[in-house]
Each structure stands twice: as structure tokens, then as C-alpha cells.
Amino acid sequence: MTFTKCACIETLYTELPFLERFRAAKDDGFGAVEFWSWTDKDLDAARSAADSAGIAVSGFNGDAAFSLIDPAQKADYLAFLKQSIAAAKQVNARSLTIHSNALGEGGVVMDPCGHLSHTVKLCAMFDTLRDCARLAEASGILLNLEALNITMDHVGNFLTTTQMAAELTALIGSPRLKILYDVYHMQLNEGSLCGNIRAYAGQIGHVHVADAPGRHEPGTGEINYRAVYQCLEDAGYRGLIGYELFPKTTTAEAVRAIMAD
């Protein structure tokens, strides 16, 4: 099958002003766009740009300076998530991405919470995620919990495996709480891409694609994306494929590789 392709317009089309990237993505054949932070965006303008281009907004990050793994930050985390849900509705986005740790500029982990034990971090994340799920169900917005690599981009992040993310969301059991399976991050952290897709496909709410090493378009690294896409299809995944990658040369060259898949 052909998956609906989603362009991350924080990493693609960066040669254009932000609001022009919606139309560029649509013209290149993408069915949706996503971006990272919403607090630095004119949301009304973004909604207008998406509507004018006739392209959907898949989503953006729903957390900021607060972490799921610190019980002292629970109230602040949930308060910001409520604002993010309102922002998602403002641009008609279908989902928000959430993480175990607060991420700063460039995805740097702001606080690994080294003063907390593994047990406290895990239990705090489970406890806060249950309340996140209730907010998601009340709003109709999908939350996708993302594990990140700790070898290249997000040193110190707590959530690093597909298994932990999928088992946490499955235990909570909400149809509005799933995982974001980032092929690039998981290749760096754990490998066994197809094995983990098959094992946890029922919990996958969104997929991110970039090749490894380099985080460029498919075909520039070691990942066999034909096998990955076939595995996703065979496992029953029918969601979006988000291309959160940095072009090796130009956006045009990256898009050609993306659309050839």
C-alpha cells in the first residue's frame, strides 16, 4: 500500500519562510505536515496557510520545559499539555507528540533528573500519562509518546526503547494514547526494527522516518526502508509516515528520494 506522507517542515523546506512551506509540501505530494514547537508560531496564520494549501496538520510537540518522569513537575506538565491541546485544536491538528524529558534547543535534554531513581521516574511517567490520556480522550486529540536515541541527539533521555513506550501505553489502555515509532532513533538505540514493529504495531500511532547514520533521507544510510514499510503494512499500520529528516543536500533532492519510496 501507499502510506500518506507527512513532511516535517522544521527540517524540510527550510529555504522558505515558514508559512510558505505548507504550500510547497502540498505541491510536492505530501498529504500532511508537522512541526516541533507551537509556542513560537502564529497559529492562526499556520491554520490559514494549511487550509489555503489544502494540506492537513498532523501535529507538533505537546510538552516543553516539564518532564513526565519528575513527580514534582506533574501539575505543570499537565497544565502545559492543556495549552498544547488547545493549540492543536486551533490549527486543526490531529495529534501531539510527548516525551519523557523536557527538551531544549536542538533537542538537548534539559534535565536527566539524575537525583531520581529509575523506579521513581518510571512510576511518575505512568502516573502522569494516565492523566494525559484522560485529557486526550476528553479533547479527541491523539497523544504519541516518543522514545529517543541517546547516542547522538538526546543524551540523558529516560525513554529509550520501543518496549517501554509500548508497554506503558498498553497498560494505560487508552485509544488516545499511542507511541511514535521513530525508525531513526530506534535503529541507533536498539535495532531489530521489524521485530519491534511486529511486536508492538498495535500501539503505534505515528511513524517517523530518517536514515541512519546522518538523519538524512532514505537511501543515504544503512536502513532497508523497503523492508520497514512492508513490515508496517503487514503488521496493520495504516497511519501517517512522517519524514522528520535533514536533507543531505537540498530539500528537492530529499523529496525526490522520499517520493520514490
Short mmCIF file of N, CA and C in Angstrom, two decimals, residues 44-165:
data_model
loop_
_atom_site.label_atom_id
_atom_site.label_comp_id
_atom_site.label_asym_id
_atom_site.label_seq_id
_atom_site.Cartn_x
_atom_site.Cartn_y
_atom_site.Cartn_z
N ASP A 44 -2.89 31.10 14.09
CA ASP A 44 -3.95 31.46 13.14
C ASP A 44 -3.40 31.52 11.72
N ALA A 45 -2.19 32.06 11.58
CA ALA A 45 -1.57 32.13 10.26
C ALA A 45 -1.23 30.73 9.75
N ALA A 46 -0.78 29.85 10.65
CA ALA A 46 -0.47 28.48 10.25
C ALA A 46 -1.72 27.75 9.80
N ARG A 47 -2.82 27.92 10.52
CA ARG A 47 -4.09 27.30 10.12
C ARG A 47 -4.53 27.81 8.76
N SER A 48 -4.39 29.11 8.56
CA SER A 48 -4.77 29.70 7.28
C SER A 48 -3.90 29.17 6.15
N ALA A 49 -2.60 29.04 6.40
CA ALA A 49 -1.68 28.54 5.37
C ALA A 49 -2.00 27.10 5.02
N ALA A 50 -2.31 26.29 6.03
CA ALA A 50 -2.64 24.88 5.79
C ALA A 50 -3.96 24.77 5.02
N ASP A 51 -4.95 25.54 5.44
CA ASP A 51 -6.25 25.49 4.77
C ASP A 51 -6.14 25.96 3.33
N SER A 52 -5.37 27.02 3.12
CA SER A 52 -5.20 27.56 1.77
C SER A 52 -4.50 26.55 0.86
N ALA A 53 -3.53 25.84 1.42
CA ALA A 53 -2.79 24.85 0.64
C ALA A 53 -3.57 23.55 0.46
N GLY A 54 -4.56 23.34 1.30
CA GLY A 54 -5.31 22.09 1.24
C GLY A 54 -4.54 20.91 1.81
N ILE A 55 -3.78 21.17 2.88
CA ILE A 55 -2.97 20.12 3.49
C ILE A 55 -3.29 20.03 4.98
N ALA A 56 -3.28 18.81 5.50
CA ALA A 56 -3.59 18.59 6.91
C ALA A 56 -2.38 18.91 7.78
N VAL A 57 -2.67 19.29 9.02
CA VAL A 57 -1.61 19.42 10.04
C VAL A 57 -1.68 18.18 10.90
N SER A 58 -0.63 17.37 10.83
CA SER A 58 -0.59 16.15 11.62
C SER A 58 -0.44 16.46 13.10
N GLY A 59 0.51 17.33 13.44
CA GLY A 59 0.69 17.66 14.84
C GLY A 59 2.01 18.33 15.12
N PHE A 60 2.32 18.43 16.42
CA PHE A 60 3.54 19.07 16.89
C PHE A 60 3.79 18.61 18.32
N ASN A 61 4.85 19.08 18.93
CA ASN A 61 5.18 18.66 20.29
C ASN A 61 4.22 19.27 21.30
N GLY A 62 3.83 18.45 22.25
CA GLY A 62 2.86 18.90 23.24
C GLY A 62 3.45 19.24 24.59
N ASP A 63 4.76 19.01 24.73
CA ASP A 63 5.40 19.32 26.01
C ASP A 63 6.52 20.33 25.78
N ALA A 64 7.06 20.85 26.88
CA ALA A 64 8.08 21.89 26.75
C ALA A 64 9.10 21.74 27.87
N ALA A 65 9.04 22.61 28.85
CA ALA A 65 10.07 22.67 29.89
C ALA A 65 9.80 21.76 31.08
N PHE A 66 8.84 20.84 30.93
CA PHE A 66 8.48 19.97 32.04
C PHE A 66 8.61 18.51 31.62
N SER A 67 8.88 17.63 32.58
CA SER A 67 9.15 16.22 32.31
C SER A 67 8.10 15.31 32.92
N LEU A 68 7.80 14.23 32.19
CA LEU A 68 6.89 13.21 32.70
C LEU A 68 7.49 12.44 33.87
N ILE A 69 8.80 12.36 33.94
CA ILE A 69 9.46 11.47 34.89
C ILE A 69 9.71 12.08 36.27
N ASP A 70 9.40 13.34 36.44
CA ASP A 70 9.60 14.01 37.73
C ASP A 70 8.24 14.25 38.38
N PRO A 71 7.93 13.55 39.47
CA PRO A 71 6.61 13.73 40.08
C PRO A 71 6.34 15.15 40.54
N ALA A 72 7.40 15.90 40.83
CA ALA A 72 7.22 17.29 41.26
C ALA A 72 6.75 18.19 40.13
N GLN A 73 6.88 17.72 38.90
CA GLN A 73 6.50 18.54 37.74
C GLN A 73 5.15 18.15 37.14
N LYS A 74 4.46 17.22 37.78
CA LYS A 74 3.22 16.70 37.20
C LYS A 74 2.19 17.80 36.92
N ALA A 75 1.92 18.64 37.88
CA ALA A 75 0.90 19.67 37.70
C ALA A 75 1.27 20.62 36.58
N ASP A 76 2.53 21.03 36.53
CA ASP A 76 2.98 21.93 35.47
C ASP A 76 2.93 21.25 34.11
N TYR A 77 3.31 19.97 34.06
CA TYR A 77 3.28 19.24 32.79
C TYR A 77 1.85 19.19 32.25
N LEU A 78 0.90 18.84 33.09
CA LEU A 78 -0.49 18.72 32.65
C LEU A 78 -1.07 20.08 32.27
N ALA A 79 -0.69 21.11 32.98
CA ALA A 79 -1.18 22.45 32.65
C ALA A 79 -0.70 22.87 31.26
N PHE A 80 0.58 22.58 30.96
CA PHE A 80 1.09 22.94 29.63
C PHE A 80 0.45 22.05 28.55
N LEU A 81 0.23 20.80 28.87
CA LEU A 81 -0.41 19.91 27.89
C LEU A 81 -1.81 20.41 27.54
N LYS A 82 -2.53 20.93 28.50
CA LYS A 82 -3.85 21.50 28.21
C LYS A 82 -3.73 22.66 27.22
N GLN A 83 -2.71 23.49 27.38
CA GLN A 83 -2.49 24.58 26.43
C GLN A 83 -2.15 24.03 25.05
N SER A 84 -1.36 22.97 25.01
CA SER A 84 -0.98 22.37 23.73
C SER A 84 -2.19 21.76 23.03
N ILE A 85 -3.08 21.16 23.79
CA ILE A 85 -4.31 20.61 23.20
C ILE A 85 -5.15 21.73 22.59
N ALA A 86 -5.24 22.85 23.30
CA ALA A 86 -5.97 24.00 22.75
C ALA A 86 -5.30 24.50 21.47
N ALA A 87 -3.98 24.52 21.45
CA ALA A 87 -3.24 24.95 20.26
C ALA A 87 -3.48 23.98 19.11
N ALA A 88 -3.53 22.69 19.41
CA ALA A 88 -3.79 21.69 18.37
C ALA A 88 -5.16 21.91 17.75
N LYS A 89 -6.14 22.19 18.57
CA LYS A 89 -7.48 22.45 18.04
C LYS A 89 -7.50 23.73 17.21
N GLN A 90 -6.70 24.70 17.60
CA GLN A 90 -6.66 25.97 16.87
C GLN A 90 -6.18 25.79 15.44
N VAL A 91 -5.26 24.85 15.22
CA VAL A 91 -4.75 24.62 13.86
C VAL A 91 -5.35 23.36 13.25
N ASN A 92 -6.32 22.75 13.94
CA ASN A 92 -6.97 21.53 13.46
C ASN A 92 -5.98 20.38 13.30
N ALA A 93 -5.04 20.28 14.25
CA ALA A 93 -4.08 19.18 14.25
C ALA A 93 -4.70 17.96 14.91
N ARG A 94 -4.29 16.79 14.45
CA ARG A 94 -4.87 15.56 14.97
C ARG A 94 -4.12 14.98 16.16
N SER A 95 -2.86 15.40 16.37
CA SER A 95 -2.07 14.73 17.40
C SER A 95 -1.04 15.66 18.03
N LEU A 96 -0.53 15.21 19.17
CA LEU A 96 0.60 15.86 19.84
C LEU A 96 1.62 14.78 20.18
N THR A 97 2.89 15.15 20.08
CA THR A 97 3.98 14.26 20.47
C THR A 97 4.46 14.63 21.86
N ILE A 98 4.64 13.62 22.71
CA ILE A 98 5.10 13.87 24.06
C ILE A 98 6.34 13.01 24.35
N HIS A 99 7.13 13.45 25.34
CA HIS A 99 8.41 12.83 25.63
C HIS A 99 8.59 12.64 27.13
N SER A 100 9.54 11.79 27.50
CA SER A 100 9.78 11.56 28.93
C SER A 100 10.43 12.76 29.60
N ASN A 101 11.33 13.44 28.87
CA ASN A 101 12.10 14.55 29.43
C ASN A 101 11.81 15.86 28.70
N ALA A 102 11.99 16.95 29.40
CA ALA A 102 11.92 18.25 28.75
C ALA A 102 13.10 18.40 27.79
N LEU A 103 12.81 18.93 26.61
CA LEU A 103 13.84 19.10 25.59
C LEU A 103 14.03 20.58 25.30
N GLY A 104 15.30 20.99 25.22
CA GLY A 104 15.62 22.38 24.93
C GLY A 104 15.99 22.58 23.48
N GLU A 105 16.68 23.65 23.18
CA GLU A 105 17.11 23.98 21.83
C GLU A 105 17.92 22.84 21.24
N GLY A 106 17.54 22.45 20.02
CA GLY A 106 18.25 21.37 19.35
C GLY A 106 17.96 19.99 19.91
N GLY A 107 16.92 19.88 20.74
CA GLY A 107 16.55 18.59 21.30
C GLY A 107 17.39 18.16 22.48
N VAL A 108 18.18 19.08 23.03
CA VAL A 108 19.02 18.74 24.17
C VAL A 108 18.14 18.47 25.40
N VAL A 109 18.43 17.38 26.09
CA VAL A 109 17.69 17.05 27.31
C VAL A 109 18.04 18.08 28.38
N MET A 110 17.03 18.80 28.84
CA MET A 110 17.26 19.89 29.77
C MET A 110 17.67 19.40 31.16
N ASP A 111 17.09 18.26 31.59
CA ASP A 111 17.42 17.74 32.91
C ASP A 111 17.21 16.23 32.92
N PRO A 112 18.27 15.44 32.99
CA PRO A 112 18.12 13.99 33.06
C PRO A 112 17.49 13.50 34.37
N CYS A 113 17.30 14.41 35.31
CA CYS A 113 16.70 14.08 36.61
C CYS A 113 17.52 13.01 37.31
N GLY A 114 18.82 13.22 37.35
CA GLY A 114 19.72 12.26 37.98
C GLY A 114 19.50 12.08 39.46
N HIS A 115 18.78 13.00 40.09
CA HIS A 115 18.50 12.87 41.51
C HIS A 115 17.38 11.88 41.80
N LEU A 116 16.73 11.40 40.74
CA LEU A 116 15.62 10.47 40.91
C LEU A 116 16.04 9.06 40.52
N SER A 117 15.52 8.06 41.21
CA SER A 117 15.82 6.67 40.87
C SER A 117 15.04 6.25 39.63
N HIS A 118 15.46 5.16 39.01
CA HIS A 118 14.75 4.61 37.86
C HIS A 118 13.30 4.29 38.23
N THR A 119 13.09 3.76 39.41
CA THR A 119 11.74 3.40 39.86
C THR A 119 10.85 4.63 39.95
N VAL A 120 11.35 5.69 40.54
CA VAL A 120 10.55 6.91 40.67
C VAL A 120 10.23 7.48 39.29
N LYS A 121 11.21 7.51 38.41
CA LYS A 121 10.99 8.04 37.05
C LYS A 121 9.91 7.25 36.33
N LEU A 122 10.00 5.93 36.38
CA LEU A 122 9.05 5.08 35.67
C LEU A 122 7.65 5.22 36.24
N CYS A 123 7.54 5.20 37.56
CA CYS A 123 6.22 5.31 38.20
C CYS A 123 5.61 6.69 37.97
N ALA A 124 6.44 7.73 38.01
CA ALA A 124 5.94 9.08 37.77
C ALA A 124 5.43 9.21 36.34
N MET A 125 6.16 8.63 35.39
CA MET A 125 5.74 8.70 33.99
C MET A 125 4.39 7.99 33.80
N PHE A 126 4.26 6.82 34.38
CA PHE A 126 3.00 6.08 34.27
C PHE A 126 1.85 6.87 34.88
N ASP A 127 2.07 7.43 36.05
CA ASP A 127 1.02 8.18 36.75
C ASP A 127 0.58 9.39 35.95
N THR A 128 1.54 10.16 35.44
CA THR A 128 1.19 11.36 34.68
C THR A 128 0.58 11.00 33.34
N LEU A 129 1.06 9.94 32.72
CA LEU A 129 0.49 9.51 31.43
C LEU A 129 -0.99 9.15 31.56
N ARG A 130 -1.38 8.58 32.68
CA ARG A 130 -2.80 8.25 32.86
C ARG A 130 -3.65 9.52 32.80
N ASP A 131 -3.17 10.59 33.43
CA ASP A 131 -3.91 11.85 33.37
C ASP A 131 -3.83 12.47 31.99
N CYS A 132 -2.69 12.32 31.32
CA CYS A 132 -2.58 12.79 29.93
C CYS A 132 -3.62 12.10 29.05
N ALA A 133 -3.79 10.80 29.25
CA ALA A 133 -4.75 10.04 28.45
C ALA A 133 -6.17 10.55 28.68
N ARG A 134 -6.49 10.89 29.91
CA ARG A 134 -7.83 11.42 30.18
C ARG A 134 -8.06 12.74 29.45
N LEU A 135 -7.04 13.59 29.44
CA LEU A 135 -7.16 14.86 28.71
C LEU A 135 -7.32 14.60 27.22
N ALA A 136 -6.58 13.64 26.71
CA ALA A 136 -6.65 13.32 25.28
C ALA A 136 -8.04 12.80 24.91
N GLU A 137 -8.58 11.93 25.74
CA GLU A 137 -9.90 11.37 25.46
C GLU A 137 -10.98 12.45 25.50
N ALA A 138 -10.86 13.37 26.43
CA ALA A 138 -11.85 14.43 26.53
C ALA A 138 -11.78 15.39 25.35
N SER A 139 -10.60 15.53 24.76
CA SER A 139 -10.40 16.51 23.69
C SER A 139 -10.49 15.91 22.29
N GLY A 140 -10.32 14.59 22.19
CA GLY A 140 -10.29 13.96 20.88
C GLY A 140 -8.95 14.04 20.18
N ILE A 141 -7.93 14.55 20.88
CA ILE A 141 -6.58 14.66 20.32
C ILE A 141 -5.80 13.38 20.66
N LEU A 142 -5.03 12.88 19.70
CA LEU A 142 -4.19 11.71 19.92
C LEU A 142 -2.84 12.14 20.48
N LEU A 143 -2.38 11.47 21.53
CA LEU A 143 -1.05 11.69 22.08
C LEU A 143 -0.14 10.54 21.66
N ASN A 144 1.06 10.87 21.17
CA ASN A 144 2.03 9.87 20.77
C ASN A 144 3.29 10.03 21.61
N LEU A 145 3.60 9.02 22.41
CA LEU A 145 4.76 9.03 23.29
C LEU A 145 5.98 8.53 22.52
N GLU A 146 7.04 9.36 22.47
CA GLU A 146 8.20 9.06 21.63
C GLU A 146 9.43 8.72 22.45
N ALA A 147 10.01 7.55 22.16
CA ALA A 147 11.34 7.21 22.68
C ALA A 147 12.39 7.83 21.77
N LEU A 148 13.51 8.26 22.36
CA LEU A 148 14.54 8.99 21.61
C LEU A 148 15.90 8.31 21.75
N ASN A 149 16.76 8.52 20.76
CA ASN A 149 18.10 7.94 20.85
C ASN A 149 18.96 8.75 21.83
N ILE A 150 19.83 8.04 22.51
CA ILE A 150 20.71 8.68 23.49
C ILE A 150 22.18 8.59 23.08
N THR A 151 22.42 8.18 21.83
CA THR A 151 23.80 8.07 21.35
C THR A 151 24.24 9.29 20.56
N MET A 152 23.30 9.96 19.90
CA MET A 152 23.64 11.07 19.02
C MET A 152 22.94 12.38 19.37
N ASP A 153 21.63 12.31 19.61
CA ASP A 153 20.83 13.54 19.63
C ASP A 153 20.26 13.93 21.00
N HIS A 154 20.01 12.96 21.88
CA HIS A 154 19.27 13.27 23.10
C HIS A 154 19.89 12.56 24.30
N VAL A 155 21.15 12.81 24.53
CA VAL A 155 21.87 12.18 25.64
C VAL A 155 21.16 12.49 26.96
N GLY A 156 20.92 11.44 27.75
CA GLY A 156 20.28 11.63 29.05
C GLY A 156 18.79 11.42 29.05
N ASN A 157 18.18 11.18 27.87
CA ASN A 157 16.74 10.95 27.84
C ASN A 157 16.40 9.63 28.52
N PHE A 158 15.30 9.60 29.24
CA PHE A 158 14.94 8.40 30.01
C PHE A 158 14.30 7.32 29.14
N LEU A 159 13.36 7.71 28.30
CA LEU A 159 12.62 6.73 27.49
C LEU A 159 13.41 6.44 26.22
N THR A 160 13.92 5.21 26.12
CA THR A 160 14.84 4.87 25.03
C THR A 160 14.42 3.66 24.21
N THR A 161 13.42 2.91 24.64
CA THR A 161 13.08 1.67 23.95
C THR A 161 11.62 1.62 23.52
N THR A 162 11.39 0.91 22.43
CA THR A 162 10.03 0.67 21.96
C THR A 162 9.23 -0.10 23.00
N GLN A 163 9.86 -1.08 23.61
CA GLN A 163 9.16 -1.93 24.57
C GLN A 163 8.58 -1.11 25.73
N MET A 164 9.41 -0.24 26.33
CA MET A 164 8.92 0.54 27.46
C MET A 164 7.78 1.46 27.05
N ALA A 165 7.95 2.15 25.94
CA ALA A 165 6.89 3.06 25.48
C ALA A 165 5.60 2.31 25.18
#
